[in-house]
Tab-separated table of C-alpha atoms in Angstrom:
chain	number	residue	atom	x	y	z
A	944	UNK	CA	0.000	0.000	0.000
A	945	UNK	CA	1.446	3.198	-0.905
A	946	UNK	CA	2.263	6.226	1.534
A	947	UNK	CA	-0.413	8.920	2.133
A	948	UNK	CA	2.109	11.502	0.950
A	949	UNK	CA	5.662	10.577	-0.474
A	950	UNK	CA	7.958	13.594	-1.152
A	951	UNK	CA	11.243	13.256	-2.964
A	952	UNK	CA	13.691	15.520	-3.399
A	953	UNK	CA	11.469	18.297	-3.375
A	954	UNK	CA	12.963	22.016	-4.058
A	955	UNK	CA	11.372	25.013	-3.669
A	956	UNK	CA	12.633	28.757	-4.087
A	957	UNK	CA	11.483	32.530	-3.762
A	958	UNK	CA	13.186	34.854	-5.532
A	959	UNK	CA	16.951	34.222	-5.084
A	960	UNK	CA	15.528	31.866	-1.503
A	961	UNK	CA	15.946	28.169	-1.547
A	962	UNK	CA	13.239	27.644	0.977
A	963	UNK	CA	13.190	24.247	0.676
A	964	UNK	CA	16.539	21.893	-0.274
A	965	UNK	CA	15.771	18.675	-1.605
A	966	UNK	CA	13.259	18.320	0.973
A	967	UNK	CA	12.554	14.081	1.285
A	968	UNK	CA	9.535	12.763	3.660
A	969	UNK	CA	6.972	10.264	3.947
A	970	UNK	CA	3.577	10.443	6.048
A	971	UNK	CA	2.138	6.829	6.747
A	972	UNK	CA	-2.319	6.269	6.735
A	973	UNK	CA	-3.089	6.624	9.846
A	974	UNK	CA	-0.279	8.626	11.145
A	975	UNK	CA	-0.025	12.109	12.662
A	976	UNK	CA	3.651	14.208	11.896
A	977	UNK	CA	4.038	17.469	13.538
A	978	UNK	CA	6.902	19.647	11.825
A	979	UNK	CA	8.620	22.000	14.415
A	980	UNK	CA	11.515	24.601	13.555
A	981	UNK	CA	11.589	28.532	13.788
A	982	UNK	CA	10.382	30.314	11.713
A	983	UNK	CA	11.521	30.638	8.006
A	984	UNK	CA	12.848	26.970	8.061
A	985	UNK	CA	10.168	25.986	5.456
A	986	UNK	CA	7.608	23.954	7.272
A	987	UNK	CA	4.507	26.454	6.317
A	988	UNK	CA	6.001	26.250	2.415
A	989	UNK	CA	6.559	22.789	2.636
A	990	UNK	CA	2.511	22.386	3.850
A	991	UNK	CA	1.188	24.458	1.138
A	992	UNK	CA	3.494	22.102	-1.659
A	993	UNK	CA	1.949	19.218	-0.608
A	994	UNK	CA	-1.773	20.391	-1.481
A	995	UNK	CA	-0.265	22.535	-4.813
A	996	UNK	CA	-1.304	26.179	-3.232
A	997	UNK	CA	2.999	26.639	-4.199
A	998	UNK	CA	4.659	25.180	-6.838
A	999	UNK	CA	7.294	23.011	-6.528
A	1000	UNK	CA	10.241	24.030	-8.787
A	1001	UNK	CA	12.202	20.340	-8.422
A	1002	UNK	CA	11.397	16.890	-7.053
A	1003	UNK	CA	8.304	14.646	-6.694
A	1004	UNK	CA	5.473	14.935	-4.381
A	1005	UNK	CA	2.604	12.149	-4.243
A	1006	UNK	CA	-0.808	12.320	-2.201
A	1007	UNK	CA	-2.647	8.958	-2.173
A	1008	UNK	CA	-0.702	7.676	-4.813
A	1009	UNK	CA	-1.523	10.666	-7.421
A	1010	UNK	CA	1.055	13.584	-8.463
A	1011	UNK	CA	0.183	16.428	-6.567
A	1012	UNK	CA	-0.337	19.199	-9.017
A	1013	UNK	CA	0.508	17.388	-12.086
A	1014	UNK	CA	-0.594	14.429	-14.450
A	1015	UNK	CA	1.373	12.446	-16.923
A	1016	UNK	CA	1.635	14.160	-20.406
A	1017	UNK	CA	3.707	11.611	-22.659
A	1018	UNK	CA	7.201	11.455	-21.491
A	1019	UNK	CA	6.399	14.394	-19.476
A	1020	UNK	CA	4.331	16.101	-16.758
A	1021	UNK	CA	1.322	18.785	-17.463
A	1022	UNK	CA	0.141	20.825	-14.850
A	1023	UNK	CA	-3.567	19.741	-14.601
A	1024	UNK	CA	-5.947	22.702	-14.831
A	1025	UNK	CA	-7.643	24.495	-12.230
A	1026	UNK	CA	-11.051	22.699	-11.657
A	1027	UNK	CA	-8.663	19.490	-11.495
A	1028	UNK	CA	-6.499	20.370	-9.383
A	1029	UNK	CA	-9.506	21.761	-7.143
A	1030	UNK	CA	-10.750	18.447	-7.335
A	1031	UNK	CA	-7.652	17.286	-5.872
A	1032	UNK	CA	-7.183	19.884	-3.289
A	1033	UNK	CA	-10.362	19.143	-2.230
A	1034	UNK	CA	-9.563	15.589	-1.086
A	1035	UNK	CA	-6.695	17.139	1.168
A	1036	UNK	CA	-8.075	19.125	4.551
A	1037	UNK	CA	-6.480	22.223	5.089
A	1038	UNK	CA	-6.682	24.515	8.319
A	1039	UNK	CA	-4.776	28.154	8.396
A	1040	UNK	CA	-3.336	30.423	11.153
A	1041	UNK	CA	-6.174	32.916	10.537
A	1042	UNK	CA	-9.912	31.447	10.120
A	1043	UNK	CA	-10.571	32.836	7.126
A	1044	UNK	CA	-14.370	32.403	7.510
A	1045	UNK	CA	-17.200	34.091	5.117
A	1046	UNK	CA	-18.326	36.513	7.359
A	1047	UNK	CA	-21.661	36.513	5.739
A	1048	UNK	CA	-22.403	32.754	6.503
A	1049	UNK	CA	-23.364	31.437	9.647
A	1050	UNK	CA	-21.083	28.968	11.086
A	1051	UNK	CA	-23.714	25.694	9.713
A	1052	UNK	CA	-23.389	27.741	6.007
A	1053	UNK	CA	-19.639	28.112	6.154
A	1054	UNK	CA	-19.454	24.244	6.921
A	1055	UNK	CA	-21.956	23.129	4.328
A	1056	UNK	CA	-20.959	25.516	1.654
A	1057	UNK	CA	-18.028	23.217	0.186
A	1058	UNK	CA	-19.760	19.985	-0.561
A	1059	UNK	CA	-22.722	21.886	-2.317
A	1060	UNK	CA	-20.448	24.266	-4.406
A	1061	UNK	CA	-17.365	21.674	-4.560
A	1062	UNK	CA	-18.959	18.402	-4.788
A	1063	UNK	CA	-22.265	18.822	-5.869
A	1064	UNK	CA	-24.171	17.060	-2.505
A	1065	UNK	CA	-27.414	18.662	-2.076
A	1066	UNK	CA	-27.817	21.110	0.415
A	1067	UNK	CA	-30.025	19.296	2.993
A	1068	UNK	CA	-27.526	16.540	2.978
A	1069	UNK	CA	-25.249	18.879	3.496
A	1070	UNK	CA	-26.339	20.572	6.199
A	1071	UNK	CA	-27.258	17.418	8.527
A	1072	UNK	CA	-23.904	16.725	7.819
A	1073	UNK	CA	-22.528	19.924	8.803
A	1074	UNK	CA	-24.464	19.767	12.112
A	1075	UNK	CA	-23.326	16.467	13.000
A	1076	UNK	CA	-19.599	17.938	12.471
A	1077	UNK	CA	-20.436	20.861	14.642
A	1078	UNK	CA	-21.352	18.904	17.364
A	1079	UNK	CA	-17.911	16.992	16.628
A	1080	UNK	CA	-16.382	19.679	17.505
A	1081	UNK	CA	-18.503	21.111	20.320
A	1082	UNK	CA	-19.868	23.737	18.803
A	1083	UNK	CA	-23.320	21.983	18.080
A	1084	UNK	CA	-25.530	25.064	20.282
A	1085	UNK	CA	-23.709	27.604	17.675
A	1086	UNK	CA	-24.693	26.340	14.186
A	1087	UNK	CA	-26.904	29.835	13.571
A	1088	UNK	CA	-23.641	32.099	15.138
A	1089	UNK	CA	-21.824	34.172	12.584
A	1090	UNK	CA	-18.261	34.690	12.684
A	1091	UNK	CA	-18.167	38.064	14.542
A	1092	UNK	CA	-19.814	36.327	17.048
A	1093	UNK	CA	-17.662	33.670	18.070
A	1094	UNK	CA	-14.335	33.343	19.769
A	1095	UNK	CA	-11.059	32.799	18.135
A	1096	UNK	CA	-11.403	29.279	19.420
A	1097	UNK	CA	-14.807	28.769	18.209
A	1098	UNK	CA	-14.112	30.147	14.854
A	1099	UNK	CA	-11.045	27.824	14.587
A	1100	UNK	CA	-12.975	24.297	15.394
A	1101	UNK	CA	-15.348	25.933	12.602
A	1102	UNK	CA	-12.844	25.904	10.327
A	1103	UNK	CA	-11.581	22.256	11.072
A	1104	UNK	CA	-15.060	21.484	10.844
A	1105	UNK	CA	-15.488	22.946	7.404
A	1106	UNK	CA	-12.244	20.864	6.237
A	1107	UNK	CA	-13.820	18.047	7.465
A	1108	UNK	CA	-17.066	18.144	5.796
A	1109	UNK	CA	-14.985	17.422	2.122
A	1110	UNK	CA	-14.433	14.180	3.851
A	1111	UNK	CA	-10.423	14.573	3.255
A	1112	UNK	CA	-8.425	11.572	2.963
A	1113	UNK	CA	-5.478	14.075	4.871
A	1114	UNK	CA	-5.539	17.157	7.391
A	1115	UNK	CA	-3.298	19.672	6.817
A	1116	UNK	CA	-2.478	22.497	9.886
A	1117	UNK	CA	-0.456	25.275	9.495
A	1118	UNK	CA	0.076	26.743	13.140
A	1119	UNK	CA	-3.823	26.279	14.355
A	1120	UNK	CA	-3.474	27.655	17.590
A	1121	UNK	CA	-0.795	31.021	16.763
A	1122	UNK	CA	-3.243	33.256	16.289
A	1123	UNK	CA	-5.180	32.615	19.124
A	1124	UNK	CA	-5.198	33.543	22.781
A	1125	UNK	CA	-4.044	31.415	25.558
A	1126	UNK	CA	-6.794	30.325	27.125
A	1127	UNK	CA	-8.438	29.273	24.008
A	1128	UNK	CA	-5.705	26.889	22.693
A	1129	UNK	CA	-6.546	24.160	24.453
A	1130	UNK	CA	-9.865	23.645	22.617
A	1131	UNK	CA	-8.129	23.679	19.404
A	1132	UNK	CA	-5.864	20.828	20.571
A	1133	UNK	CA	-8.559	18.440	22.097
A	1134	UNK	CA	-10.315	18.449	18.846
A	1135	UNK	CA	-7.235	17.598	16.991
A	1136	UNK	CA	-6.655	15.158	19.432
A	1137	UNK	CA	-9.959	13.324	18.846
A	1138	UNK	CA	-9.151	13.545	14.991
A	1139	UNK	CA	-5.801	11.639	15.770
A	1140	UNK	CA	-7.639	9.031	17.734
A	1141	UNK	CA	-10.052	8.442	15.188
A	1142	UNK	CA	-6.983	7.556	12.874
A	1143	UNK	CA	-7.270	10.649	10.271
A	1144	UNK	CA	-3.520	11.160	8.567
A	1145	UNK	CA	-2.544	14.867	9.965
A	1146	UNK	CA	0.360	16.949	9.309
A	1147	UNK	CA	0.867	19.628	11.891
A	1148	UNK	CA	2.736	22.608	11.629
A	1149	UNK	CA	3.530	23.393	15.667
A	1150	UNK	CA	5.120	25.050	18.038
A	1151	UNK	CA	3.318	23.448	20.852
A	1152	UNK	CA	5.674	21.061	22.371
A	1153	UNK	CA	3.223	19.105	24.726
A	1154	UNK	CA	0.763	18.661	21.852
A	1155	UNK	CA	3.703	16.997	19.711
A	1156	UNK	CA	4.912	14.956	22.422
A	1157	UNK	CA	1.341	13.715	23.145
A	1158	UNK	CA	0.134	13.382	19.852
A	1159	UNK	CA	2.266	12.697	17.026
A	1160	UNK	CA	3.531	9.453	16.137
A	1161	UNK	CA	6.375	11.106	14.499
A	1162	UNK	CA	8.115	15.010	15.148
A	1163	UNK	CA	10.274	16.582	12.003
A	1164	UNK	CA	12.551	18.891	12.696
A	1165	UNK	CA	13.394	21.645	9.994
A	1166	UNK	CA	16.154	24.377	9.832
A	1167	UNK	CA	17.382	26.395	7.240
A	1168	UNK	CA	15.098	24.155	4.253
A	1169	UNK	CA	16.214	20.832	4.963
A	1170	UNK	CA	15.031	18.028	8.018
A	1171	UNK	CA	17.667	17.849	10.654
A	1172	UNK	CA	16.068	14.866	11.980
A	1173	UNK	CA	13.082	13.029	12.283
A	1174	UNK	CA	11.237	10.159	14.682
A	1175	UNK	CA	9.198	10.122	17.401
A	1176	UNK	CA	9.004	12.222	19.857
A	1177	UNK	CA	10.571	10.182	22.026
A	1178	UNK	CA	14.012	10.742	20.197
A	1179	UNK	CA	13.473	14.142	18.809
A	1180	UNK	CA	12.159	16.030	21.632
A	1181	UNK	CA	13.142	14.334	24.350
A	1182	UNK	CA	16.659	12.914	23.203
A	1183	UNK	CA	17.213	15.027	20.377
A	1184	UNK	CA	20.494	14.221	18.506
A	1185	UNK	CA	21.478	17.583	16.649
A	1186	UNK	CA	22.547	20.702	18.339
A	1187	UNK	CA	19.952	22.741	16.282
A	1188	UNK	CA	17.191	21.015	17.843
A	1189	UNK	CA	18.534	21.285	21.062
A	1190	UNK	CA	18.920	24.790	21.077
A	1191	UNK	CA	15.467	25.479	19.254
A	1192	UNK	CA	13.879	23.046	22.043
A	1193	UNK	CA	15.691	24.935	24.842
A	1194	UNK	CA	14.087	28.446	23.398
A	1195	UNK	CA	10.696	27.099	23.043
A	1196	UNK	CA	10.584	25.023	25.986
């Protein structure tokens, strides 16, 4: 059975930036990777590769099997078009920093909006669907709320909720919980949690330690554009064999 995502020798530059240098991973069904580094060591790019929102300029990256961006041409690869690769992309869960809800929508609209517009299911379907997710993720008495009227919390489990109503075959989170305040964190994370029980394939851009340590069945660590080292968390944050990691552990922990 092949890998949920297989990356090989993936490259990826802005400008006169190597961001990413010849970046090789794998993420197993069923398994939950959190990338940690400081910032500007590539994680976020390296997230937004693997679901085609940036390009790679070098290298191979596979979700499910499938090209991630691209289609075989000949002797060559075509970039597939944009309702194809939207197609694609909509297989692959992806949660931001920032909500990014439609403010216009309740929170039940926001979550039923993609599988009537994306996929085509009609919209009562879709909304007992949506309310069932809701209630997934605790927010079940909020369904008629609008964005402006819930939390930072609130509106992110909204937006997981939303990613999971495309019934992804892979979650994607870059940083969940930065742009949110202290206290509400921890409502972020239990949901994610749940998600990892329930054996959904997550990549998590972090820098909550605990949560990695808890959660992930394997930690990457990235400096600079390339993995300094990678296992579980066992090894990498609590034994961690580079001095990089070390001294990025020390700062954040």
């Amino acid at each position: 059975m092949t890998s949920m995502v297989e990356a090989q020798g993936i490259r990826k530059s802005f400008g006169s930036v190597e961001v990413l240098k010849n970046i090789s991973f794998t993420v197993e069904r069923g398994e939950v990777v959190c990338l940690l580094g400081p910032s500007g060591s590539g994680k976020s790019t390296l997230l937004r590769c693997i679901n085609h929102l940036e390009k790679v300029d070098a290298g191979i990256l596979k979700v499910d099997g499938d090209l991630v961006g691209y289609a075989p041409h000949g002797d060559h690869l075509r970039e597939m078009r944009d309702k194809e690769i939207g197609l694609k992309r909509s297989e692959i869960g992806m949660v931001f920093q920032r909500f990014d809800l439609f403010k216009n929508m309740t929170a039940l609209q926001n979550v039923a909006a993609g599988p009537v517009h994306v996929k085509g299911v009609d919209r009562r379907t879709a909304t007992e669907n949506a309310r069932k997710l809701l209630a997934q993720v605790g927010l079940a008495d909020k369904a008629d709320s609008y964005p402006t009227q819930l939390s930072g919390g609130q509106q992110q489990r909204v937006a997981i909720a939303r990613a999971l109503a495309m019934s992804p075959k892979l979650m994607l989170f870059d940083e969940p919980t930065s742009a949110l305040d202290p206290e509400l964190v921890g409502e972020v994370l239990k949901v994610m949690r749940s998600l990892a029980e329930q054996g959904m394939t997550m990549v998590v851009v972090t820098h909550e330690i605990a949560f990695a340590r808890e959660v992930a069945d394997r930690v990457v660590f990235m400096d600079g554009g390339v993995i300094v080292e990678s296992g579980p968390p066992s090894e990498v944050i609590d034994a961690p064999r580079h001095e990089r990691t070390r001294a990025f552990l020390a700062r954040v922990g």
